[in-house]
């Protein structure tokens, strides 16, 4: 039987609560699809600061290194907000993990289920039947990391400099991920740039276009980022996979998350340079944070964490059937009317974290 090692880093706030449900779901699918998951828990974030004195203890990194993927909860909360910025849980745990494992591709599906369109701030007639857009964002290049970077004095005033820089190989690397993702979906890819103003945009467009001959089954189109920001709200159903560099992807993926209507539903994947027999090493986590306002109450929505586990099965382990089954079970639980508080509406059944997990597991069996 195929066996995989997974690092489980639940973190803080609602992290442990929603992680418990994802782990229960994984236990069910591994039996049903005949593979074995060896899960190893490790501390991260505020929990690790309290226990080990640092947000990312060496043992945690070691567990991740020995694993094929990381299932991550979320980190941070009011308790650690007074720490110096470079010791804060997100900065001291997530950023080093991204760097250590060279997680260069961020995949964020923005899915609005047909039964949840009322929760979206977009008019229902524009999104009837729901939508499903996958944002593929470059995560390690561009303005966030380009050098020179800094603030200096010039003629008696402060001047700030950030540098936008992309190598052709960096664009190709992320574009391959996006083309392949499109091949597994509706085979439509929209590449985002600002080629009318930025040199980076010109190279981005040229590189993505050149690569498209390797993916003749994928329809490629290009949009300037300002136009894309408008079109994604006007007609989200018109998009399948959206590819963007770091800054544009940061903004557009948040825009997409907002118009789905629920943060507690959205998973994400960050894929690294390490290739595995069945996929690519990655870190999989909900798009939201630790939700301190509802932590410990048993009412958080576990769906983002459960769908993150499904992405892990799909992108790191190549267990597509098991991933599809989890996606379908979540959809069934929603269709059956089960709702946590964040997505509750009149006429549906309000449930807690555990009961939502139960409903998804029931739909799986
Ligand atoms: P948040 O995502 O934690 O919460 C925003 C709102 O969404 C809250 O009202 C919360 O209750 C709700 N929410 C989020 N996830 C939910 C779920 N699964 N079910 C139901 N409701 C949910 O964002 P925030 O309040 O800005 O941040 C809180 C803490 O989380 C901060 O310490 C922040 O630094 C941290 N954070 C961590 C990560 C991460 O680990 N990747 C990401 C974002 C924020």
mmCIF file with all atom_site columns, N, CA and C and ligand atoms in Angstrom, residues 14 18 72-78 80-81 88 90 94 98 262-265 285-294 299-305 340-342, ligand 1:
data_model
loop_
_atom_site.group_PDB
_atom_site.id
_atom_site.type_symbol
_atom_site.label_atom_id
_atom_site.label_alt_id
_atom_site.label_comp_id
_atom_site.label_asym_id
_atom_site.label_entity_id
_atom_site.label_seq_id
_atom_site.pdbx_PDB_ins_code
_atom_site.Cartn_x
_atom_site.Cartn_y
_atom_site.Cartn_z
_atom_site.occupancy
_atom_site.B_iso_or_equiv
_atom_site.pdbx_formal_charge
_atom_site.auth_seq_id
_atom_site.auth_comp_id
_atom_site.auth_asym_id
_atom_site.auth_atom_id
_atom_site.pdbx_PDB_model_num
ATOM   1   N N   . UNK A 1 14  ? -8.387  29.062 16.098 1.00 0.00 ? 14  UNK A N   1
ATOM   2   C CA  . UNK A 1 14  ? -9.259  27.984 15.616 1.00 0.00 ? 14  UNK A CA  1
ATOM   3   C C   . UNK A 1 14  ? -8.455  26.870 14.940 1.00 0.00 ? 14  UNK A C   1
ATOM   4   N N   . UNK A 1 18  ? -10.202 23.223 13.764 1.00 0.00 ? 18  UNK A N   1
ATOM   5   C CA  . UNK A 1 18  ? -10.547 22.865 12.381 1.00 0.00 ? 18  UNK A CA  1
ATOM   6   C C   . UNK A 1 18  ? -9.623  21.767 11.867 1.00 0.00 ? 18  UNK A C   1
ATOM   7   N N   . UNK A 1 72  ? -1.169  22.827 7.260  1.00 0.00 ? 72  UNK A N   1
ATOM   8   C CA  . UNK A 1 72  ? -0.952  23.942 8.192  1.00 0.00 ? 72  UNK A CA  1
ATOM   9   C C   . UNK A 1 72  ? -2.308  24.513 8.604  1.00 0.00 ? 72  UNK A C   1
ATOM   10  N N   . UNK A 1 73  ? -2.432  24.916 9.879  1.00 0.00 ? 73  UNK A N   1
ATOM   11  C CA  . UNK A 1 73  ? -3.662  25.573 10.327 1.00 0.00 ? 73  UNK A CA  1
ATOM   12  C C   . UNK A 1 73  ? -3.533  27.061 10.098 1.00 0.00 ? 73  UNK A C   1
ATOM   13  N N   . UNK A 1 74  ? -3.362  27.821 11.162 1.00 0.00 ? 74  UNK A N   1
ATOM   14  C CA  . UNK A 1 74  ? -3.001  29.241 11.031 1.00 0.00 ? 74  UNK A CA  1
ATOM   15  C C   . UNK A 1 74  ? -2.385  29.677 12.346 1.00 0.00 ? 74  UNK A C   1
ATOM   16  N N   . UNK A 1 75  ? -1.662  30.783 12.294 1.00 0.00 ? 75  UNK A N   1
ATOM   17  C CA  . UNK A 1 75  ? -0.914  31.195 13.487 1.00 0.00 ? 75  UNK A CA  1
ATOM   18  C C   . UNK A 1 75  ? -1.158  32.662 13.828 1.00 0.00 ? 75  UNK A C   1
ATOM   19  N N   . UNK A 1 76  ? -0.953  32.960 15.119 1.00 0.00 ? 76  UNK A N   1
ATOM   20  C CA  . UNK A 1 76  ? -1.064  34.345 15.563 1.00 0.00 ? 76  UNK A CA  1
ATOM   21  C C   . UNK A 1 76  ? -2.272  34.562 16.451 1.00 0.00 ? 76  UNK A C   1
ATOM   22  N N   . UNK A 1 77  ? -2.345  35.781 17.008 1.00 0.00 ? 77  UNK A N   1
ATOM   23  C CA  . UNK A 1 77  ? -3.462  36.123 17.885 1.00 0.00 ? 77  UNK A CA  1
ATOM   24  C C   . UNK A 1 77  ? -3.038  37.235 18.825 1.00 0.00 ? 77  UNK A C   1
ATOM   25  N N   . UNK A 1 78  ? -4.018  37.809 19.546 1.00 0.00 ? 78  UNK A N   1
ATOM   26  C CA  . UNK A 1 78  ? -3.759  38.974 20.395 1.00 0.00 ? 78  UNK A CA  1
ATOM   27  C C   . UNK A 1 78  ? -2.637  38.734 21.411 1.00 0.00 ? 78  UNK A C   1
ATOM   28  N N   . UNK A 1 80  ? 0.174   37.425 21.200 1.00 0.00 ? 80  UNK A N   1
ATOM   29  C CA  . UNK A 1 80  ? 1.555   37.588 20.737 1.00 0.00 ? 80  UNK A CA  1
ATOM   30  C C   . UNK A 1 80  ? 1.756   38.888 19.952 1.00 0.00 ? 80  UNK A C   1
ATOM   31  N N   . UNK A 1 81  ? 0.706   39.728 19.942 1.00 0.00 ? 81  UNK A N   1
ATOM   32  C CA  . UNK A 1 81  ? 0.792   40.941 19.121 1.00 0.00 ? 81  UNK A CA  1
ATOM   33  C C   . UNK A 1 81  ? 1.790   41.970 19.640 1.00 0.00 ? 81  UNK A C   1
ATOM   34  N N   . UNK A 1 88  ? 6.888   37.882 15.685 1.00 0.00 ? 88  UNK A N   1
ATOM   35  C CA  . UNK A 1 88  ? 5.455   37.598 15.638 1.00 0.00 ? 88  UNK A CA  1
ATOM   36  C C   . UNK A 1 88  ? 5.222   36.280 14.890 1.00 0.00 ? 88  UNK A C   1
ATOM   37  N N   . UNK A 1 90  ? 3.243   34.947 12.564 1.00 0.00 ? 90  UNK A N   1
ATOM   38  C CA  . UNK A 1 90  ? 3.165   34.799 11.111 1.00 0.00 ? 90  UNK A CA  1
ATOM   39  C C   . UNK A 1 90  ? 4.528   35.027 10.468 1.00 0.00 ? 90  UNK A C   1
ATOM   40  N N   . UNK A 1 94  ? 5.669   31.454 9.282  1.00 0.00 ? 94  UNK A N   1
ATOM   41  C CA  . UNK A 1 94  ? 5.246   31.194 7.898  1.00 0.00 ? 94  UNK A CA  1
ATOM   42  C C   . UNK A 1 94  ? 6.286   31.637 6.876  1.00 0.00 ? 94  UNK A C   1
ATOM   43  N N   . UNK A 1 98  ? 8.193   29.321 4.105  1.00 0.00 ? 98  UNK A N   1
ATOM   44  C CA  . UNK A 1 98  ? 8.115   29.591 2.662  1.00 0.00 ? 98  UNK A CA  1
ATOM   45  C C   . UNK A 1 98  ? 9.507   29.652 2.052  1.00 0.00 ? 98  UNK A C   1
ATOM   46  N N   . UNK A 1 262 ? -17.318 33.890 1.791  1.00 0.00 ? 262 UNK A N   1
ATOM   47  C CA  . UNK A 1 262 ? -16.927 33.283 3.059  1.00 0.00 ? 262 UNK A CA  1
ATOM   48  C C   . UNK A 1 262 ? -15.482 32.847 3.115  1.00 0.00 ? 262 UNK A C   1
ATOM   49  N N   . UNK A 1 263 ? -14.775 33.467 4.041  1.00 0.00 ? 263 UNK A N   1
ATOM   50  C CA  . UNK A 1 263 ? -13.358 33.174 4.255  1.00 0.00 ? 263 UNK A CA  1
ATOM   51  C C   . UNK A 1 263 ? -13.160 31.763 4.810  1.00 0.00 ? 263 UNK A C   1
ATOM   52  N N   . UNK A 1 264 ? -14.116 31.293 5.591  1.00 0.00 ? 264 UNK A N   1
ATOM   53  C CA  . UNK A 1 264 ? -13.991 29.989 6.245  1.00 0.00 ? 264 UNK A CA  1
ATOM   54  C C   . UNK A 1 264 ? -14.093 28.820 5.284  1.00 0.00 ? 264 UNK A C   1
ATOM   55  N N   . UNK A 1 265 ? -14.311 29.117 3.991  1.00 0.00 ? 265 UNK A N   1
ATOM   56  C CA  . UNK A 1 265 ? -14.499 28.067 2.984  1.00 0.00 ? 265 UNK A CA  1
ATOM   57  C C   . UNK A 1 265 ? -13.287 27.912 2.079  1.00 0.00 ? 265 UNK A C   1
ATOM   58  N N   . UNK A 1 285 ? -3.009  25.323 3.523  1.00 0.00 ? 285 UNK A N   1
ATOM   59  C CA  . UNK A 1 285 ? -3.578  26.031 4.693  1.00 0.00 ? 285 UNK A CA  1
ATOM   60  C C   . UNK A 1 285 ? -4.830  26.802 4.291  1.00 0.00 ? 285 UNK A C   1
ATOM   61  N N   . UNK A 1 286 ? -5.705  27.065 5.273  1.00 0.00 ? 286 UNK A N   1
ATOM   62  C CA  . UNK A 1 286 ? -6.871  27.910 4.991  1.00 0.00 ? 286 UNK A CA  1
ATOM   63  C C   . UNK A 1 286 ? -6.411  29.323 4.628  1.00 0.00 ? 286 UNK A C   1
ATOM   64  N N   . UNK A 1 287 ? -7.219  30.029 3.828  1.00 0.00 ? 287 UNK A N   1
ATOM   65  C CA  . UNK A 1 287 ? -6.864  31.408 3.478  1.00 0.00 ? 287 UNK A CA  1
ATOM   66  C C   . UNK A 1 287 ? -7.033  32.356 4.647  1.00 0.00 ? 287 UNK A C   1
ATOM   67  N N   . UNK A 1 288 ? -7.917  32.019 5.595  1.00 0.00 ? 288 UNK A N   1
ATOM   68  C CA  . UNK A 1 288 ? -8.183  32.913 6.721  1.00 0.00 ? 288 UNK A CA  1
ATOM   69  C C   . UNK A 1 288 ? -7.153  32.772 7.817  1.00 0.00 ? 288 UNK A C   1
ATOM   70  N N   . UNK A 1 289 ? -7.357  33.501 8.894  1.00 0.00 ? 289 UNK A N   1
ATOM   71  C CA  . UNK A 1 289 ? -6.435  33.489 10.016 1.00 0.00 ? 289 UNK A CA  1
ATOM   72  C C   . UNK A 1 289 ? -6.945  32.647 11.167 1.00 0.00 ? 289 UNK A C   1
ATOM   73  N N   . UNK A 1 290 ? -6.541  33.021 12.391 1.00 0.00 ? 290 UNK A N   1
ATOM   74  C CA  . UNK A 1 290 ? -6.842  32.196 13.562 1.00 0.00 ? 290 UNK A CA  1
ATOM   75  C C   . UNK A 1 290 ? -8.186  32.544 14.211 1.00 0.00 ? 290 UNK A C   1
ATOM   76  N N   . UNK A 1 291 ? -8.887  33.532 13.638 1.00 0.00 ? 291 UNK A N   1
ATOM   77  C CA  . UNK A 1 291 ? -10.224 33.926 14.108 1.00 0.00 ? 291 UNK A CA  1
ATOM   78  C C   . UNK A 1 291 ? -10.332 33.951 15.637 1.00 0.00 ? 291 UNK A C   1
ATOM   79  N N   . UNK A 1 292 ? -9.542  34.791 16.319 1.00 0.00 ? 292 UNK A N   1
ATOM   80  C CA  . UNK A 1 292 ? -9.560  34.791 17.797 1.00 0.00 ? 292 UNK A CA  1
ATOM   81  C C   . UNK A 1 292 ? -10.944 35.081 18.367 1.00 0.00 ? 292 UNK A C   1
ATOM   82  N N   . UNK A 1 293 ? -11.770 35.796 17.590 1.00 0.00 ? 293 UNK A N   1
ATOM   83  C CA  . UNK A 1 293 ? -13.114 36.138 18.092 1.00 0.00 ? 293 UNK A CA  1
ATOM   84  C C   . UNK A 1 293 ? -14.000 34.912 18.313 1.00 0.00 ? 293 UNK A C   1
ATOM   85  N N   . UNK A 1 294 ? -13.717 33.809 17.624 1.00 0.00 ? 294 UNK A N   1
ATOM   86  C CA  . UNK A 1 294 ? -14.570 32.626 17.800 1.00 0.00 ? 294 UNK A CA  1
ATOM   87  C C   . UNK A 1 294 ? -13.784 31.401 18.256 1.00 0.00 ? 294 UNK A C   1
ATOM   88  N N   . UNK A 1 299 ? -17.285 26.613 16.968 1.00 0.00 ? 299 UNK A N   1
ATOM   89  C CA  . UNK A 1 299 ? -18.234 27.064 15.940 1.00 0.00 ? 299 UNK A CA  1
ATOM   90  C C   . UNK A 1 299 ? -17.548 27.447 14.625 1.00 0.00 ? 299 UNK A C   1
ATOM   91  N N   . UNK A 1 300 ? -16.211 27.340 14.580 1.00 0.00 ? 300 UNK A N   1
ATOM   92  C CA  . UNK A 1 300 ? -15.504 27.734 13.345 1.00 0.00 ? 300 UNK A CA  1
ATOM   93  C C   . UNK A 1 300 ? -15.864 26.792 12.208 1.00 0.00 ? 300 UNK A C   1
ATOM   94  N N   . UNK A 1 301 ? -15.805 27.325 11.022 1.00 0.00 ? 301 UNK A N   1
ATOM   95  C CA  . UNK A 1 301 ? -16.075 26.532 9.823  1.00 0.00 ? 301 UNK A CA  1
ATOM   96  C C   . UNK A 1 301 ? -14.815 25.715 9.473  1.00 0.00 ? 301 UNK A C   1
ATOM   97  N N   . UNK A 1 302 ? -14.915 24.390 9.466  1.00 0.00 ? 302 UNK A N   1
ATOM   98  C CA  . UNK A 1 302 ? -13.715 23.589 9.187  1.00 0.00 ? 302 UNK A CA  1
ATOM   99  C C   . UNK A 1 302 ? -13.482 23.363 7.691  1.00 0.00 ? 302 UNK A C   1
ATOM   100 N N   . UNK A 1 303 ? -14.362 23.918 6.841  1.00 0.00 ? 303 UNK A N   1
ATOM   101 C CA  . UNK A 1 303 ? -14.316 23.557 5.411  1.00 0.00 ? 303 UNK A CA  1
ATOM   102 C C   . UNK A 1 303 ? -13.008 23.992 4.751  1.00 0.00 ? 303 UNK A C   1
ATOM   103 N N   . UNK A 1 304 ? -12.506 25.199 5.065  1.00 0.00 ? 304 UNK A N   1
ATOM   104 C CA  . UNK A 1 304 ? -11.256 25.642 4.436  1.00 0.00 ? 304 UNK A CA  1
ATOM   105 C C   . UNK A 1 304 ? -10.116 24.681 4.768  1.00 0.00 ? 304 UNK A C   1
ATOM   106 N N   . UNK A 1 305 ? -10.098 24.205 6.023  1.00 0.00 ? 305 UNK A N   1
ATOM   107 C CA  . UNK A 1 305 ? -9.027  23.277 6.420  1.00 0.00 ? 305 UNK A CA  1
ATOM   108 C C   . UNK A 1 305 ? -9.213  21.925 5.734  1.00 0.00 ? 305 UNK A C   1
ATOM   109 N N   . UNK A 1 340 ? -22.197 26.359 9.177  1.00 0.00 ? 340 UNK A N   1
ATOM   110 C CA  . UNK A 1 340 ? -21.629 26.965 10.387 1.00 0.00 ? 340 UNK A CA  1
ATOM   111 C C   . UNK A 1 340 ? -22.097 28.421 10.413 1.00 0.00 ? 340 UNK A C   1
ATOM   112 N N   . UNK A 1 341 ? -21.866 29.092 11.549 1.00 0.00 ? 341 UNK A N   1
ATOM   113 C CA  . UNK A 1 341 ? -22.403 30.441 11.742 1.00 0.00 ? 341 UNK A CA  1
ATOM   114 C C   . UNK A 1 341 ? -22.024 31.420 10.648 1.00 0.00 ? 341 UNK A C   1
ATOM   115 N N   . UNK A 1 342 ? -20.806 31.310 10.145 1.00 0.00 ? 342 UNK A N   1
ATOM   116 C CA  . UNK A 1 342 ? -20.313 32.280 9.158  1.00 0.00 ? 342 UNK A CA  1
ATOM   117 C C   . UNK A 1 342 ? -21.057 32.208 7.824  1.00 0.00 ? 342 UNK A C   1
HETATM 118 P P1  . LIG B 2 .   ? -9.172  36.075 10.407 1.00 0.00 ? 1   LIG B P1  1
HETATM 119 O O1  . LIG B 2 .   ? -9.221  35.416 9.074  1.00 0.00 ? 1   LIG B O1  1
HETATM 120 O O2  . LIG B 2 .   ? -8.637  35.249 11.520 1.00 0.00 ? 1   LIG B O2  1
HETATM 121 O O3  . LIG B 2 .   ? -10.653 36.541 10.824 1.00 0.00 ? 1   LIG B O3  1
HETATM 122 C C1  . LIG B 2 .   ? -11.420 37.440 10.039 1.00 0.00 ? 1   LIG B C1  1
HETATM 123 C C2  . LIG B 2 .   ? -12.924 37.154 10.270 1.00 0.00 ? 1   LIG B C2  1
HETATM 124 O O4  . LIG B 2 .   ? -13.258 35.939 9.595  1.00 0.00 ? 1   LIG B O4  1
HETATM 125 C C3  . LIG B 2 .   ? -13.258 36.925 11.744 1.00 0.00 ? 1   LIG B C3  1
HETATM 126 O O5  . LIG B 2 .   ? -14.523 37.471 12.025 1.00 0.00 ? 1   LIG B O5  1
HETATM 127 C C4  . LIG B 2 .   ? -13.301 35.425 11.879 1.00 0.00 ? 1   LIG B C4  1
HETATM 128 O O6  . LIG B 2 .   ? -14.168 34.974 12.903 1.00 0.00 ? 1   LIG B O6  1
HETATM 129 C C5  . LIG B 2 .   ? -13.783 34.997 10.493 1.00 0.00 ? 1   LIG B C5  1
HETATM 130 N N1  . LIG B 2 .   ? -13.280 33.652 10.149 1.00 0.00 ? 1   LIG B N1  1
HETATM 131 C C6  . LIG B 2 .   ? -12.031 33.346 9.674  1.00 0.00 ? 1   LIG B C6  1
HETATM 132 N N2  . LIG B 2 .   ? -11.919 32.030 9.498  1.00 0.00 ? 1   LIG B N2  1
HETATM 133 C C7  . LIG B 2 .   ? -13.113 31.492 9.861  1.00 0.00 ? 1   LIG B C7  1
HETATM 134 C C8  . LIG B 2 .   ? -13.629 30.168 9.925  1.00 0.00 ? 1   LIG B C8  1
HETATM 135 N N3  . LIG B 2 .   ? -12.884 29.107 9.564  1.00 0.00 ? 1   LIG B N3  1
HETATM 136 N N4  . LIG B 2 .   ? -14.902 29.984 10.340 1.00 0.00 ? 1   LIG B N4  1
HETATM 137 C C9  . LIG B 2 .   ? -15.667 31.034 10.674 1.00 0.00 ? 1   LIG B C9  1
HETATM 138 N N5  . LIG B 2 .   ? -15.245 32.302 10.643 1.00 0.00 ? 1   LIG B N5  1
HETATM 139 C C10 . LIG B 2 .   ? -13.981 32.526 10.249 1.00 0.00 ? 1   LIG B C10 1
HETATM 140 O O7  . LIG B 2 .   ? -8.340  37.411 10.237 1.00 0.00 ? 1   LIG B O7  1
HETATM 141 P P2  . LIG B 2 .   ? -7.830  38.483 11.297 1.00 0.00 ? 1   LIG B P2  1
HETATM 142 O O8  . LIG B 2 .   ? -8.893  38.707 12.329 1.00 0.00 ? 1   LIG B O8  1
HETATM 143 O O9  . LIG B 2 .   ? -7.334  39.599 10.503 1.00 0.00 ? 1   LIG B O9  1
HETATM 144 O O10 . LIG B 2 .   ? -6.587  37.799 11.989 1.00 0.00 ? 1   LIG B O10 1
HETATM 145 C C11 . LIG B 2 .   ? -6.631  37.104 13.243 1.00 0.00 ? 1   LIG B C11 1
HETATM 146 C C12 . LIG B 2 .   ? -5.253  36.521 13.563 1.00 0.00 ? 1   LIG B C12 1
HETATM 147 O O11 . LIG B 2 .   ? -4.886  35.577 12.543 1.00 0.00 ? 1   LIG B O11 1
HETATM 148 C C13 . LIG B 2 .   ? -4.149  37.582 13.556 1.00 0.00 ? 1   LIG B C13 1
HETATM 149 O O12 . LIG B 2 .   ? -3.267  37.289 14.628 1.00 0.00 ? 1   LIG B O12 1
HETATM 150 C C14 . LIG B 2 .   ? -3.461  37.397 12.225 1.00 0.00 ? 1   LIG B C14 1
HETATM 151 O O13 . LIG B 2 .   ? -2.108  37.772 12.300 1.00 0.00 ? 1   LIG B O13 1
HETATM 152 C C15 . LIG B 2 .   ? -3.603  35.893 12.035 1.00 0.00 ? 1   LIG B C15 1
HETATM 153 N N6  . LIG B 2 .   ? -3.557  35.474 10.616 1.00 0.00 ? 1   LIG B N6  1
HETATM 154 C C16 . LIG B 2 .   ? -2.843  34.350 10.348 1.00 0.00 ? 1   LIG B C16 1
HETATM 155 C C17 . LIG B 2 .   ? -2.775  33.872 9.049  1.00 0.00 ? 1   LIG B C17 1
HETATM 156 C C18 . LIG B 2 .   ? -1.992  32.633 8.770  1.00 0.00 ? 1   LIG B C18 1
HETATM 157 O O14 . LIG B 2 .   ? -1.608  31.932 9.676  1.00 0.00 ? 1   LIG B O14 1
HETATM 158 N N7  . LIG B 2 .   ? -1.736  32.303 7.522  1.00 0.00 ? 1   LIG B N7  1
HETATM 159 C C19 . LIG B 2 .   ? -3.467  34.535 8.022  1.00 0.00 ? 1   LIG B C19 1
HETATM 160 C C20 . LIG B 2 .   ? -4.228  35.672 8.348  1.00 0.00 ? 1   LIG B C20 1
HETATM 161 C C21 . LIG B 2 .   ? -4.260  36.132 9.654  1.00 0.00 ? 1   LIG B C21 1
#
